[in-house]
PDB file of C-alpha atoms and ligand atoms in Angstrom:
ATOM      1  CA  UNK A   1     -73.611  -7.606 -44.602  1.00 96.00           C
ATOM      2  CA  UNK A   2     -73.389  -3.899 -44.216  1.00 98.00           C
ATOM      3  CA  UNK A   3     -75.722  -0.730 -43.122  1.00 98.00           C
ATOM      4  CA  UNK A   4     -74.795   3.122 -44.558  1.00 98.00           C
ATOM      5  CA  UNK A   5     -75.463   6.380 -44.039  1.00 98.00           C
ATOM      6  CA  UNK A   6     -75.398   8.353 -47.222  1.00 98.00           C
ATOM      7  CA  UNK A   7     -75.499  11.564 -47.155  1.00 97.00           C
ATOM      8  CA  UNK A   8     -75.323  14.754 -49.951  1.00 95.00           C
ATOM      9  CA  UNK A   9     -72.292  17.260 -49.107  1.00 95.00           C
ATOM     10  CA  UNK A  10     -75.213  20.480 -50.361  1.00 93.00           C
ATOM     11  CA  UNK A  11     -76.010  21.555 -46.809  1.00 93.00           C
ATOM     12  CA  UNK A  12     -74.838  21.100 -43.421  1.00 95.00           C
ATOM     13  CA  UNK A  13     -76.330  17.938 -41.555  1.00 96.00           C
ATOM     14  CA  UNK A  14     -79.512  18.792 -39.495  1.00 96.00           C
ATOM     15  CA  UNK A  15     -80.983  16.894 -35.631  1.00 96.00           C
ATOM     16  CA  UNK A  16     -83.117  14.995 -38.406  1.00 96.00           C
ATOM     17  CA  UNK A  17     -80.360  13.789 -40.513  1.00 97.00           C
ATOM     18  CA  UNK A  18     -78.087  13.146 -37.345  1.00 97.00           C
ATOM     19  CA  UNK A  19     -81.309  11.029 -35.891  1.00 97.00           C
ATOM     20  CA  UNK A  20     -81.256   9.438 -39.458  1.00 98.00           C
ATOM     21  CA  UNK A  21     -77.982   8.535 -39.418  1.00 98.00           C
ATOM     22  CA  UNK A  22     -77.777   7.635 -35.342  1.00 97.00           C
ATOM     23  CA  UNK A  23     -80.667   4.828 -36.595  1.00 96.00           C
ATOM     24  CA  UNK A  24     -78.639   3.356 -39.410  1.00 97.00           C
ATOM     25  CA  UNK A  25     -75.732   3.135 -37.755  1.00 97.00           C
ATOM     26  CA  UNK A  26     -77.605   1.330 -34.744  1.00 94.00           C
ATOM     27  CA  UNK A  27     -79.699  -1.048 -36.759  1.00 93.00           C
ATOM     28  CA  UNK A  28     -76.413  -1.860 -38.633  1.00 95.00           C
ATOM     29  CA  UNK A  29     -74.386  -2.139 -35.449  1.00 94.00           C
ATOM     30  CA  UNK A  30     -77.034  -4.321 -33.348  1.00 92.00           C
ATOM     31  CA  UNK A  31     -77.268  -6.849 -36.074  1.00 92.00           C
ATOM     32  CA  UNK A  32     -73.614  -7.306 -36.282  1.00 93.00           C
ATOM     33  CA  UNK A  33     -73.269  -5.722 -39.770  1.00 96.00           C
ATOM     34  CA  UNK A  34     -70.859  -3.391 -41.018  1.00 98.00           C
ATOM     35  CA  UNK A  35     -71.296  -0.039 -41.541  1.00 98.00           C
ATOM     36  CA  UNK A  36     -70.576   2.070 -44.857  1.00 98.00           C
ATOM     37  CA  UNK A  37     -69.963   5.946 -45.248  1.00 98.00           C
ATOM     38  CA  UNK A  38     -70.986   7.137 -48.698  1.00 98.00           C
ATOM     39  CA  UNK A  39     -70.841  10.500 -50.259  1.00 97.00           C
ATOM     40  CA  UNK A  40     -73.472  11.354 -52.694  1.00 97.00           C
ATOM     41  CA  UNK A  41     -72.120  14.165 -54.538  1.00 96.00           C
ATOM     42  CA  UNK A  42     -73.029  13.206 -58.175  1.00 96.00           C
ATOM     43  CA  UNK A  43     -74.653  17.019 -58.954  1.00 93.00           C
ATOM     44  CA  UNK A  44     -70.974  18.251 -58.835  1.00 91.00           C
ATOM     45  CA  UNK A  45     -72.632  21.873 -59.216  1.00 91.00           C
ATOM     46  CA  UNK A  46     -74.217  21.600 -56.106  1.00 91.00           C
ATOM     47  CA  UNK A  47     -71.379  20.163 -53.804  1.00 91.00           C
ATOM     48  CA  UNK A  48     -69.142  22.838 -55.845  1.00 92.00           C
ATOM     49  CA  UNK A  49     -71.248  25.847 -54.325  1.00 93.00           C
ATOM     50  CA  UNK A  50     -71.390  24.089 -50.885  1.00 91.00           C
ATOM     51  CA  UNK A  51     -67.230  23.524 -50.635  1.00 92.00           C
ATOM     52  CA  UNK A  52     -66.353  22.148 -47.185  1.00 94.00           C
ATOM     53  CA  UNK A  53     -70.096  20.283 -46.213  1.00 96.00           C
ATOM     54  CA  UNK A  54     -68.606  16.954 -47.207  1.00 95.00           C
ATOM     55  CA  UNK A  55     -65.884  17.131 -44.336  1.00 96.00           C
ATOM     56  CA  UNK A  56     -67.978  19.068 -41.670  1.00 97.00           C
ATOM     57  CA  UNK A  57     -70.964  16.296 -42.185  1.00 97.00           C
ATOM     58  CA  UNK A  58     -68.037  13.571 -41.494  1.00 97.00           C
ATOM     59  CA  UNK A  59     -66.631  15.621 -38.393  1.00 97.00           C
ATOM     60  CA  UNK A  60     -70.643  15.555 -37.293  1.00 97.00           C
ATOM     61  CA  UNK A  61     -70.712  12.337 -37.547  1.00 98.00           C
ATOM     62  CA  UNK A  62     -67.675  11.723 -35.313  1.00 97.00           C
ATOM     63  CA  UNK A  63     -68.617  13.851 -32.673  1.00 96.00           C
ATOM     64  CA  UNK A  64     -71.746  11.811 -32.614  1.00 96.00           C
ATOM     65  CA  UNK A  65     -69.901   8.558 -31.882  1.00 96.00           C
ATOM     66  CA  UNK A  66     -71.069   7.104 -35.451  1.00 97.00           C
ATOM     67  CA  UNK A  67     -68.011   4.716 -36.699  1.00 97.00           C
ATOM     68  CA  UNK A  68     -67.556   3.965 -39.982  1.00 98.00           C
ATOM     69  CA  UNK A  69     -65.710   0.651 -41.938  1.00 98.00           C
ATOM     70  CA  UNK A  70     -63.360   0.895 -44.616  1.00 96.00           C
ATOM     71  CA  UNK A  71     -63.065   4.562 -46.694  1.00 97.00           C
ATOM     72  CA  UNK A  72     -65.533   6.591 -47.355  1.00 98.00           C
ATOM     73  CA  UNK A  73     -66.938   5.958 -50.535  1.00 97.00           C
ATOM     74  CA  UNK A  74     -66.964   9.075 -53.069  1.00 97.00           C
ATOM     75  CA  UNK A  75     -70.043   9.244 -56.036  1.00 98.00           C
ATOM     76  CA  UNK A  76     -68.087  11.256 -57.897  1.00 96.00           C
ATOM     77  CA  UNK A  77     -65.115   8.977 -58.106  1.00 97.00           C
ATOM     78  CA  UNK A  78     -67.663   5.781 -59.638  1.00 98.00           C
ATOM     79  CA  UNK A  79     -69.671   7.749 -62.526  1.00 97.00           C
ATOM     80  CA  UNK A  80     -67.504   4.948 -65.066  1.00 97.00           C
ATOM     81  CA  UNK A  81     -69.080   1.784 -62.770  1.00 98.00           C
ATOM     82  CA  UNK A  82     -72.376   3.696 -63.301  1.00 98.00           C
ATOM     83  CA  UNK A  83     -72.664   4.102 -66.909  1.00 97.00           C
ATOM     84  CA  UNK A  84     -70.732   0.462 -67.250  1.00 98.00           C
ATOM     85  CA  UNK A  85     -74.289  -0.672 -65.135  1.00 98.00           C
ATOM     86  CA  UNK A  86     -76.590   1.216 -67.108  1.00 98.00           C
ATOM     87  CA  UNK A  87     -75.308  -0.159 -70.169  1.00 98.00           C
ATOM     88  CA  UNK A  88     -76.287  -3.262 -69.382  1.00 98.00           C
ATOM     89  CA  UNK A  89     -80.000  -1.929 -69.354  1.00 98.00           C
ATOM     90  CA  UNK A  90     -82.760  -2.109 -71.888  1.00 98.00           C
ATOM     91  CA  UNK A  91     -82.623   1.796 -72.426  1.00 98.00           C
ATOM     92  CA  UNK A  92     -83.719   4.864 -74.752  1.00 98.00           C
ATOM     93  CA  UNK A  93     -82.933   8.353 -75.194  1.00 97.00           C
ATOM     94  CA  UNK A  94     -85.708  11.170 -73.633  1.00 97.00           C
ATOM     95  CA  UNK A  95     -85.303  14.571 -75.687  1.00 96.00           C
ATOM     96  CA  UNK A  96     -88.247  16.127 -73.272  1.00 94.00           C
ATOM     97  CA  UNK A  97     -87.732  19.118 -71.338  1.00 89.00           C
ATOM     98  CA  UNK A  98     -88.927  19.548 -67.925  1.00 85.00           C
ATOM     99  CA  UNK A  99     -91.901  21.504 -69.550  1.00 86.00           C
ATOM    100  CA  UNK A 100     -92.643  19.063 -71.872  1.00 86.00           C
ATOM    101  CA  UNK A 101     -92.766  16.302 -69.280  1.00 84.00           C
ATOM    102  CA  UNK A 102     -94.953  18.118 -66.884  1.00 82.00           C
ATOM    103  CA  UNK A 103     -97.262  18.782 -69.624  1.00 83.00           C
ATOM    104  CA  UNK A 104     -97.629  15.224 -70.186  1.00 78.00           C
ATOM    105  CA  UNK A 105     -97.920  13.539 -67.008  1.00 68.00           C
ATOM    106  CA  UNK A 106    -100.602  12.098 -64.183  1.00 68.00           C
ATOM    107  CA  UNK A 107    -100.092  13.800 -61.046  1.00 65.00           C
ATOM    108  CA  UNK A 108     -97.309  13.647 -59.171  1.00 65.00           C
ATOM    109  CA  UNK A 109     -96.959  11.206 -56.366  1.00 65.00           C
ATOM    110  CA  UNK A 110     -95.023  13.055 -53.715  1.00 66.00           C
ATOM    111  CA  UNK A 111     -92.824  15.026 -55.467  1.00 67.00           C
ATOM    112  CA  UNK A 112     -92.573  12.982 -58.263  1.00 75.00           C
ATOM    113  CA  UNK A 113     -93.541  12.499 -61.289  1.00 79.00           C
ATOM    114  CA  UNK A 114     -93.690   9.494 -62.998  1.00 87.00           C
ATOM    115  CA  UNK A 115     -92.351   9.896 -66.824  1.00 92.00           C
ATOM    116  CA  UNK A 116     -95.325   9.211 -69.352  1.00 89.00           C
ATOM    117  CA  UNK A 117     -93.380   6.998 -71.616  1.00 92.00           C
ATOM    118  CA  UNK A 118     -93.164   9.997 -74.487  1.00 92.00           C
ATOM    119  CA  UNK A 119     -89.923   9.065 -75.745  1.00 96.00           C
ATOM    120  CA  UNK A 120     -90.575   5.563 -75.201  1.00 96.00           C
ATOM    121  CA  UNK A 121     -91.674   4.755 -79.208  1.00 95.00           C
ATOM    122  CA  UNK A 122     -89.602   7.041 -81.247  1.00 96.00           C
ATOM    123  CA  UNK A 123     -88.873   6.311 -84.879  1.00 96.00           C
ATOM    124  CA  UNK A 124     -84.858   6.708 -85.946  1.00 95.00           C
ATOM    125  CA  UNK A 125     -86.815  10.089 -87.917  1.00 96.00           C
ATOM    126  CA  UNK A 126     -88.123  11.641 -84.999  1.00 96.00           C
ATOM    127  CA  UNK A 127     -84.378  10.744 -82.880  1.00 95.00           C
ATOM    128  CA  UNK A 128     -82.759  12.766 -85.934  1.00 95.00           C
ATOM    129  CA  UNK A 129     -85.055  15.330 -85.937  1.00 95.00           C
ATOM    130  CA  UNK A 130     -84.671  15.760 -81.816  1.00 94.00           C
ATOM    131  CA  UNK A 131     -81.562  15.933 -81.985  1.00 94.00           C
ATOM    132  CA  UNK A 132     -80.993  18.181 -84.485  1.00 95.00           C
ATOM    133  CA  UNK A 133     -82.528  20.851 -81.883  1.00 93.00           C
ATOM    134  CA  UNK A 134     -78.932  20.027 -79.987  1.00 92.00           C
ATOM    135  CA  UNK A 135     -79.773  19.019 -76.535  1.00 89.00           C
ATOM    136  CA  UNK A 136     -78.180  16.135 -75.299  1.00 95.00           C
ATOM    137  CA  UNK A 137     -80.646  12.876 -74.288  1.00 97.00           C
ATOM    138  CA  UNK A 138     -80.963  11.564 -70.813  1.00 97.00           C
ATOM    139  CA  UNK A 139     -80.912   7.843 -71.153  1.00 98.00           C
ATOM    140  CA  UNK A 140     -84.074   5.915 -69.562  1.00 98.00           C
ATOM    141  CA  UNK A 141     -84.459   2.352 -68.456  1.00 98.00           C
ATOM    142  CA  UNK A 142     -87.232   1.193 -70.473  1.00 98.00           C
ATOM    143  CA  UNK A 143     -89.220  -0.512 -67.430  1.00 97.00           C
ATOM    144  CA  UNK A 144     -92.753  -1.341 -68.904  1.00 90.00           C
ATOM    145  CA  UNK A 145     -94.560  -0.161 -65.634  1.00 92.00           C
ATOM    146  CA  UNK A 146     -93.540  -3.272 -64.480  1.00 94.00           C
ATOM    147  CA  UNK A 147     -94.926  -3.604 -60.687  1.00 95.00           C
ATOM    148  CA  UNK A 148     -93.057  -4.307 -57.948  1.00 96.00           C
ATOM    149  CA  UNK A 149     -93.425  -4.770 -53.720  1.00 97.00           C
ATOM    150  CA  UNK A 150     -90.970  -3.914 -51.485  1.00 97.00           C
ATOM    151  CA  UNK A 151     -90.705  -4.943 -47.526  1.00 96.00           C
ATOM    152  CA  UNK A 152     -90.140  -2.121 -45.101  1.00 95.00           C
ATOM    153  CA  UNK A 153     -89.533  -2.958 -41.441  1.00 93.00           C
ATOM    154  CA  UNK A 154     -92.232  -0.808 -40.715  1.00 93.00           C
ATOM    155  CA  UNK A 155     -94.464  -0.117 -43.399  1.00 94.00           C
ATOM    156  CA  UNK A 156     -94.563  -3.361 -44.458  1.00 96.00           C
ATOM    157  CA  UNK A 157     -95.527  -4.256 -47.972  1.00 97.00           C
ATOM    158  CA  UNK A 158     -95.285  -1.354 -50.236  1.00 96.00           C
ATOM    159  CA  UNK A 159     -96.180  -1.762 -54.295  1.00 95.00           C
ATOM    160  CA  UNK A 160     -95.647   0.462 -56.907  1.00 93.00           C
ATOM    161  CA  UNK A 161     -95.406   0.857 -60.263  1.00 94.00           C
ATOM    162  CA  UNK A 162     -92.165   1.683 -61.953  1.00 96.00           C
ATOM    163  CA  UNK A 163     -92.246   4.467 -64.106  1.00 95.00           C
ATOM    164  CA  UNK A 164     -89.056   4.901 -67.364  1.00 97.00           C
ATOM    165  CA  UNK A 165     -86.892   6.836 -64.813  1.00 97.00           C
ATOM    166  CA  UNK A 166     -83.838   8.234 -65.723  1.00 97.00           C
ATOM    167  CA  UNK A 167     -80.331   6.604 -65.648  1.00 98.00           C
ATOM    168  CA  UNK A 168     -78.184   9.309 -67.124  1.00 98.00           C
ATOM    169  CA  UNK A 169     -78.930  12.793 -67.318  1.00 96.00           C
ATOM    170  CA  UNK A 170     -78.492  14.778 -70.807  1.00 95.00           C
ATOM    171  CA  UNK A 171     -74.946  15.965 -69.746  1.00 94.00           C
ATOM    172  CA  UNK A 172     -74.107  12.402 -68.720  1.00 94.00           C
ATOM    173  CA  UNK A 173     -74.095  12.564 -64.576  1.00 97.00           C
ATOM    174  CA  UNK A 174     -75.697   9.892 -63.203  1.00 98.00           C
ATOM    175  CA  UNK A 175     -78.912   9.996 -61.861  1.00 97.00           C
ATOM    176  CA  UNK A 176     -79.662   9.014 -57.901  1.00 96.00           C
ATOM    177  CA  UNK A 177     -81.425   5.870 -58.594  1.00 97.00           C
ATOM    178  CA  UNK A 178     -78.661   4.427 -60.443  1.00 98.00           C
ATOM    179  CA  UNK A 179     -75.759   5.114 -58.000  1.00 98.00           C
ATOM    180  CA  UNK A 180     -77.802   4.217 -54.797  1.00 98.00           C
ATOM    181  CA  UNK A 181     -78.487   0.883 -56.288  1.00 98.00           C
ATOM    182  CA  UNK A 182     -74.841  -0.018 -57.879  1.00 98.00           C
ATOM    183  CA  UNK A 183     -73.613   1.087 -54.888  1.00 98.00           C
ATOM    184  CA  UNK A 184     -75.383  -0.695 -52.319  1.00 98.00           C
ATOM    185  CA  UNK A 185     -75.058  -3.794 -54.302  1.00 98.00           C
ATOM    186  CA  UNK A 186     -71.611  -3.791 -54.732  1.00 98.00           C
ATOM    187  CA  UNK A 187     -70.610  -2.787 -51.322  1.00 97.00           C
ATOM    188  CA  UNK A 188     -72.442  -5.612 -49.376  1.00 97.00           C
ATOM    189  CA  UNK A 189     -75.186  -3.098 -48.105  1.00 98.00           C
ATOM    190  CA  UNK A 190     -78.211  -5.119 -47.437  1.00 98.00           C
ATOM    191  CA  UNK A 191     -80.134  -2.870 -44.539  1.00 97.00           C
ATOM    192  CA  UNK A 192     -81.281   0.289 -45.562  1.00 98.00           C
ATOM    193  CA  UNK A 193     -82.354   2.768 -43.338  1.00 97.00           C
ATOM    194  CA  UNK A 194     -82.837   5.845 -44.677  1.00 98.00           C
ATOM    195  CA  UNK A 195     -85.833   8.890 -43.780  1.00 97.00           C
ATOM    196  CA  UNK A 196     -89.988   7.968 -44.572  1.00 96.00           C
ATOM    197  CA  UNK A 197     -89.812  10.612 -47.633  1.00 93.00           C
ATOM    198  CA  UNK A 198     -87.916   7.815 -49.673  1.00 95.00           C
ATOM    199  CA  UNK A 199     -89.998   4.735 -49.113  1.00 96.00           C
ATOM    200  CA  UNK A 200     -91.878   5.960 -52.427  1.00 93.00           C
ATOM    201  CA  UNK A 201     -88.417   5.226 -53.780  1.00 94.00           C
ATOM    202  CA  UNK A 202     -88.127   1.826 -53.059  1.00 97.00           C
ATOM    203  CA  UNK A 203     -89.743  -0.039 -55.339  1.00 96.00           C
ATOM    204  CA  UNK A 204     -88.113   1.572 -58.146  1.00 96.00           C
ATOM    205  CA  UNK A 205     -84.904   0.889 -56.979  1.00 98.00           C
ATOM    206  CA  UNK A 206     -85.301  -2.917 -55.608  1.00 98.00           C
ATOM    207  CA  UNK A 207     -86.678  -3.166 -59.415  1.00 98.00           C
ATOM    208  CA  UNK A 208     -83.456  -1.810 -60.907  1.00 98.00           C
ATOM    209  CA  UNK A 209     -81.072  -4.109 -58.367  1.00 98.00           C
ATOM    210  CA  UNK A 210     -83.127  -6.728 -59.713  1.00 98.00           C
ATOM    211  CA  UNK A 211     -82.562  -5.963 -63.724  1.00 98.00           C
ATOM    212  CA  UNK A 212     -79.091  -5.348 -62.550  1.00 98.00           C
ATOM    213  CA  UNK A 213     -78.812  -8.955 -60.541  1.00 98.00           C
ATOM    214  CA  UNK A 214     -77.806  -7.333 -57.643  1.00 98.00           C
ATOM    215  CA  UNK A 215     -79.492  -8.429 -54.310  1.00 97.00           C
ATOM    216  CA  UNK A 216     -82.547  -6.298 -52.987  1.00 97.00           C
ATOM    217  CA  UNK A 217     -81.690  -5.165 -49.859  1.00 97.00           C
ATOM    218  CA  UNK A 218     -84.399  -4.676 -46.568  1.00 96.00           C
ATOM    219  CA  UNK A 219     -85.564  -1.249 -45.874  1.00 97.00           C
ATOM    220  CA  UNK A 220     -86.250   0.639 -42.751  1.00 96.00           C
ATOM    221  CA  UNK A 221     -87.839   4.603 -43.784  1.00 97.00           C
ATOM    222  CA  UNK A 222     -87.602   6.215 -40.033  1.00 97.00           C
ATOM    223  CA  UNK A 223     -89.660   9.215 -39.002  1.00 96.00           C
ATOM    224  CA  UNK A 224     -88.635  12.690 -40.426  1.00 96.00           C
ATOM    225  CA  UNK A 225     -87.744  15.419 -38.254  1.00 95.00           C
ATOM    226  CA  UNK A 226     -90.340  18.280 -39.186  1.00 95.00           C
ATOM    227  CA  UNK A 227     -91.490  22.069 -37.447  1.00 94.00           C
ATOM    228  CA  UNK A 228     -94.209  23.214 -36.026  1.00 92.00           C
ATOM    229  CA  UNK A 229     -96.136  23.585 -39.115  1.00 92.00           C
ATOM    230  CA  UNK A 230     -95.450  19.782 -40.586  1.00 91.00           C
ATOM    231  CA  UNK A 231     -92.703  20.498 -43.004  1.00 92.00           C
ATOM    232  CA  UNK A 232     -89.513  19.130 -42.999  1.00 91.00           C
ATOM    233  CA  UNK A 233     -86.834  20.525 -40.815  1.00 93.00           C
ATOM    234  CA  UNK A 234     -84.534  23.061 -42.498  1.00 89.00           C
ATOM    235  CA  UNK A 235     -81.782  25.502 -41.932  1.00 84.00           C
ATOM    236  CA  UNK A 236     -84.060  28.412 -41.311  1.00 87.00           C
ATOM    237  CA  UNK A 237     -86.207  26.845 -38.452  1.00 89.00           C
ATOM    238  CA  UNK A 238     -83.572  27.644 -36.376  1.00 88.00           C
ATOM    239  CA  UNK A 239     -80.487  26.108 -34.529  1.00 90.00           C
ATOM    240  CA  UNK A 240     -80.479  22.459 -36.276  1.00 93.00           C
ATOM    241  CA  UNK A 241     -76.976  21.825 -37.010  1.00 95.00           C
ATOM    242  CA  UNK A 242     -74.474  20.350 -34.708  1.00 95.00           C
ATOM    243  CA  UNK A 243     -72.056  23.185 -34.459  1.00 94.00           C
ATOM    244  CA  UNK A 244     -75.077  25.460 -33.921  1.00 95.00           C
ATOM    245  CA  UNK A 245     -76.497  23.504 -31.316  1.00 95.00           C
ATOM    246  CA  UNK A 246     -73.447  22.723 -29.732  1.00 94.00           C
ATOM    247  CA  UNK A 247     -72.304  26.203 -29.621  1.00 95.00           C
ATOM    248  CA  UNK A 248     -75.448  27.380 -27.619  1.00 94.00           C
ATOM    249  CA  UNK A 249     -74.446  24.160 -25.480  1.00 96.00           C
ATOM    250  CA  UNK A 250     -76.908  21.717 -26.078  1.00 95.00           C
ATOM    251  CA  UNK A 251     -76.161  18.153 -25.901  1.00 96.00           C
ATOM    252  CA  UNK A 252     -76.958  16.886 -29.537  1.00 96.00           C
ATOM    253  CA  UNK A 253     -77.213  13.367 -28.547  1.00 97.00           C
ATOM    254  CA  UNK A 254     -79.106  14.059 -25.677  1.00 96.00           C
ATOM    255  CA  UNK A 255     -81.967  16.106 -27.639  1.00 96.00           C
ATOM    256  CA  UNK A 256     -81.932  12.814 -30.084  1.00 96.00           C
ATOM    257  CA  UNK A 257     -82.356  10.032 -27.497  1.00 94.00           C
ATOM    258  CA  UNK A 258     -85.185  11.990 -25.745  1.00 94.00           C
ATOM    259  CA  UNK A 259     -86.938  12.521 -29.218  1.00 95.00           C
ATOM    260  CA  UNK A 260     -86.624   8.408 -29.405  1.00 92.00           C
ATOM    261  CA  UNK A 261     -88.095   8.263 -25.826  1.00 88.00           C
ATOM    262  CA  UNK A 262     -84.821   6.587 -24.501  1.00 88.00           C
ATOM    263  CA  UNK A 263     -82.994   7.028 -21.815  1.00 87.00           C
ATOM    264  CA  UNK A 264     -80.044   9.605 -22.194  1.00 91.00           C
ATOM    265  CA  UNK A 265     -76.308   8.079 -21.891  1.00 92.00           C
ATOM    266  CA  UNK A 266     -72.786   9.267 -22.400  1.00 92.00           C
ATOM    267  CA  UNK A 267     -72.443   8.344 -25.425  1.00 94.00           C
ATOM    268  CA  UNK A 268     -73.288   6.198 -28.690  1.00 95.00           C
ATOM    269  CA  UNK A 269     -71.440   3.041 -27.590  1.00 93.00           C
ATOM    270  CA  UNK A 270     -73.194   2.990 -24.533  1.00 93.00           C
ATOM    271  CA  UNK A 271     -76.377   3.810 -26.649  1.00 91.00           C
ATOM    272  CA  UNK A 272     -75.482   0.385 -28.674  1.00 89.00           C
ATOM    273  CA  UNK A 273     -75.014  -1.404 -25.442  1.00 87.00           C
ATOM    274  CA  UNK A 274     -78.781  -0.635 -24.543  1.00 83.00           C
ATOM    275  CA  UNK A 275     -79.997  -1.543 -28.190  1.00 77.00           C
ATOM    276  CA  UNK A 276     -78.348  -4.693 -27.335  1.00 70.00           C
ATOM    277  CA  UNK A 277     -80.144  -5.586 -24.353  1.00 68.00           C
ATOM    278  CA  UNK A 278     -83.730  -4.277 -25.447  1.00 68.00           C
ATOM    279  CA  UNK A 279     -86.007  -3.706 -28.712  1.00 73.00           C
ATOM    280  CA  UNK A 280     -85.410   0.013 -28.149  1.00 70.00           C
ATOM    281  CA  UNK A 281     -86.153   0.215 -31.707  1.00 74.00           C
ATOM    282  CA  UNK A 282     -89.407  -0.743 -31.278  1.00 81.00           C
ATOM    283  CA  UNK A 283     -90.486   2.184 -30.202  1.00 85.00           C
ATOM    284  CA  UNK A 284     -92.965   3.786 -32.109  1.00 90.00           C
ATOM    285  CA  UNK A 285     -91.016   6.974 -31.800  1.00 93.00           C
ATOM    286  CA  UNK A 286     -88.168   5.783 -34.269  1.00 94.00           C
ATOM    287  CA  UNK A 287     -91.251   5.628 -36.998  1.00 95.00           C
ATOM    288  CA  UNK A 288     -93.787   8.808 -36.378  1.00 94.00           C
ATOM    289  CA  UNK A 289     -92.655  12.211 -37.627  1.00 96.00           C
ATOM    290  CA  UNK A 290     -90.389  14.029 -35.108  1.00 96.00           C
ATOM    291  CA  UNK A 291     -91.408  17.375 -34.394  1.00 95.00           C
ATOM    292  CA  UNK A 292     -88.572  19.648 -33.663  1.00 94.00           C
ATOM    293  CA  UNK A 293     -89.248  22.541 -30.956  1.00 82.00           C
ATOM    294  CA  UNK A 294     -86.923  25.812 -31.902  1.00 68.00           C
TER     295      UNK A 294
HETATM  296 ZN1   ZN B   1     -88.881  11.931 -73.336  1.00 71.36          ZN
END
């Protein structure tokens, strides 16, 4: 039994993404579970243009008293165990462009967009004649719009309606659902706690553990750290980052435990040792959008 914190090496680690990770790492630690570390660097681009995050996000995490078991696990490292997974998955090729796709679908739910099933029916003709044009497929799980419900420690109950998501992109990285689900189900993780913006998520991926006969783990989406104006905390809303904060002297784990509504202490163990002896996560502060003062 295991908890993680799982974050992507793009951008320094913000007071909401500390918070984030302060949560997991108590839920995990209260119930007696282990604790996982896991990079998500699959869009190699992206963590190429951001060189150094990875390490600085892991020395954050240190200096917040967040302890880890066993070595960090590296996306990159595991795209063979993810297309090995996805093989074993009722799939088809998509040839549509992010144009074509938009074109075609309902609304998007959040900021997503479920995939219309376009690609879903092709003849071997139309394949050809798609890839003739010379763009590589992204594979999709063909998923039927099966429907599926989900239990969140605090939302409860959440449906919803799995779209033909993608498994593999067209130049063969693999695509977030995928990993987060091989990789929570092969590591023993079976508490998620993670930020509210990926409940919507959810269902999608306790479907694909399912297909994959992994185990569905529980979930626990904790409040997001947003400004003034409602939108989620980001670099320019200020000092957010540890070493910013830290350098103007603020006590990082201070600022997080008053957010929560607990009492401050000297450090996480001792935070841990308070979990222990009360529901502190009951408080409804854990759940509701955090607003972050500059
Ligand atoms: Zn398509």
């Amino acid at each position: 039994m295991a908890g993680r914190f799982a974050p992507s090496p793009t951008s320094d680690l913000h007071l909401g993404n500390l918070r984030t990770a302060l949560l997991a790492w108590l839920m995990a630690r209260s119930t007696r579970r282990q604790f996982h570390l896991r990079v998500e660097d699959l869009d190699q681009a992206r963590v190429a243009a951001a060189p150094g995050v990875a390490a600085a996000q892991l020395a954050d995490l240190v200096a917040l008293g967040i302890t880890w078991d066993g070595p960090v696990l590296r996306q990159s490292d595991r795209f063979d165990i993810y297309a090995d997974y996805a093989a074993r998955l009722d799939t088809y090729e998509c040839f549509c462009t992010r144009a074509e796709i938009a074109a075609a679908a309902q609304a998007p739910h959040g900021n997503y967009r479920p995939y219309p099933g376009t690609c879903a029916h092709l003849t071997s003709a139309q394949r050809s004649a798609r890839r003739a044009e010379g763009r590589p497929p992204a594979i999709r799980v063909r998923a039927s719009s099966a429907e599926t419900t989900i239990w969140d420690a605090h939302a409860g109950w959440v449906s919803g309606v799995v779209d033909d998501f993608v498994l593999l992109r067209g130049d063969g990285t693999p695509a977030y659902n995928l990993a987060v689900v091989v990789d929570d189900g092969l590591t023993g993780v079976d508490q998620v706690v993670r930020g509210a913006d990926l409940l919507s998520s959810a269902p999608r991926q306790a479907w694909l553990a399912g297909q994959l006969g992994l185990p569905v783990p529980e979930y626990a989406h904790v409040g997001l750290a947003v400004n003034q104006q409602g939108d989620r905390l980001a670099k320019r809303d200020g000092a957010v980052t540890m070493a910013q904060l830290t350098a103007k002297g603020t006590n990082v784990l201070g600022v997080i435990t008053d957010s929560l509504g607990w009492p401050r202490v000297g450090s996480a163990a001792e935070l841990l040792d308070a979990v222990d002896q009360a529901p502190l996560l009951d408080h409804p502060q854990v759940w509701d959008p955090w607003v972050v003062a500059p």
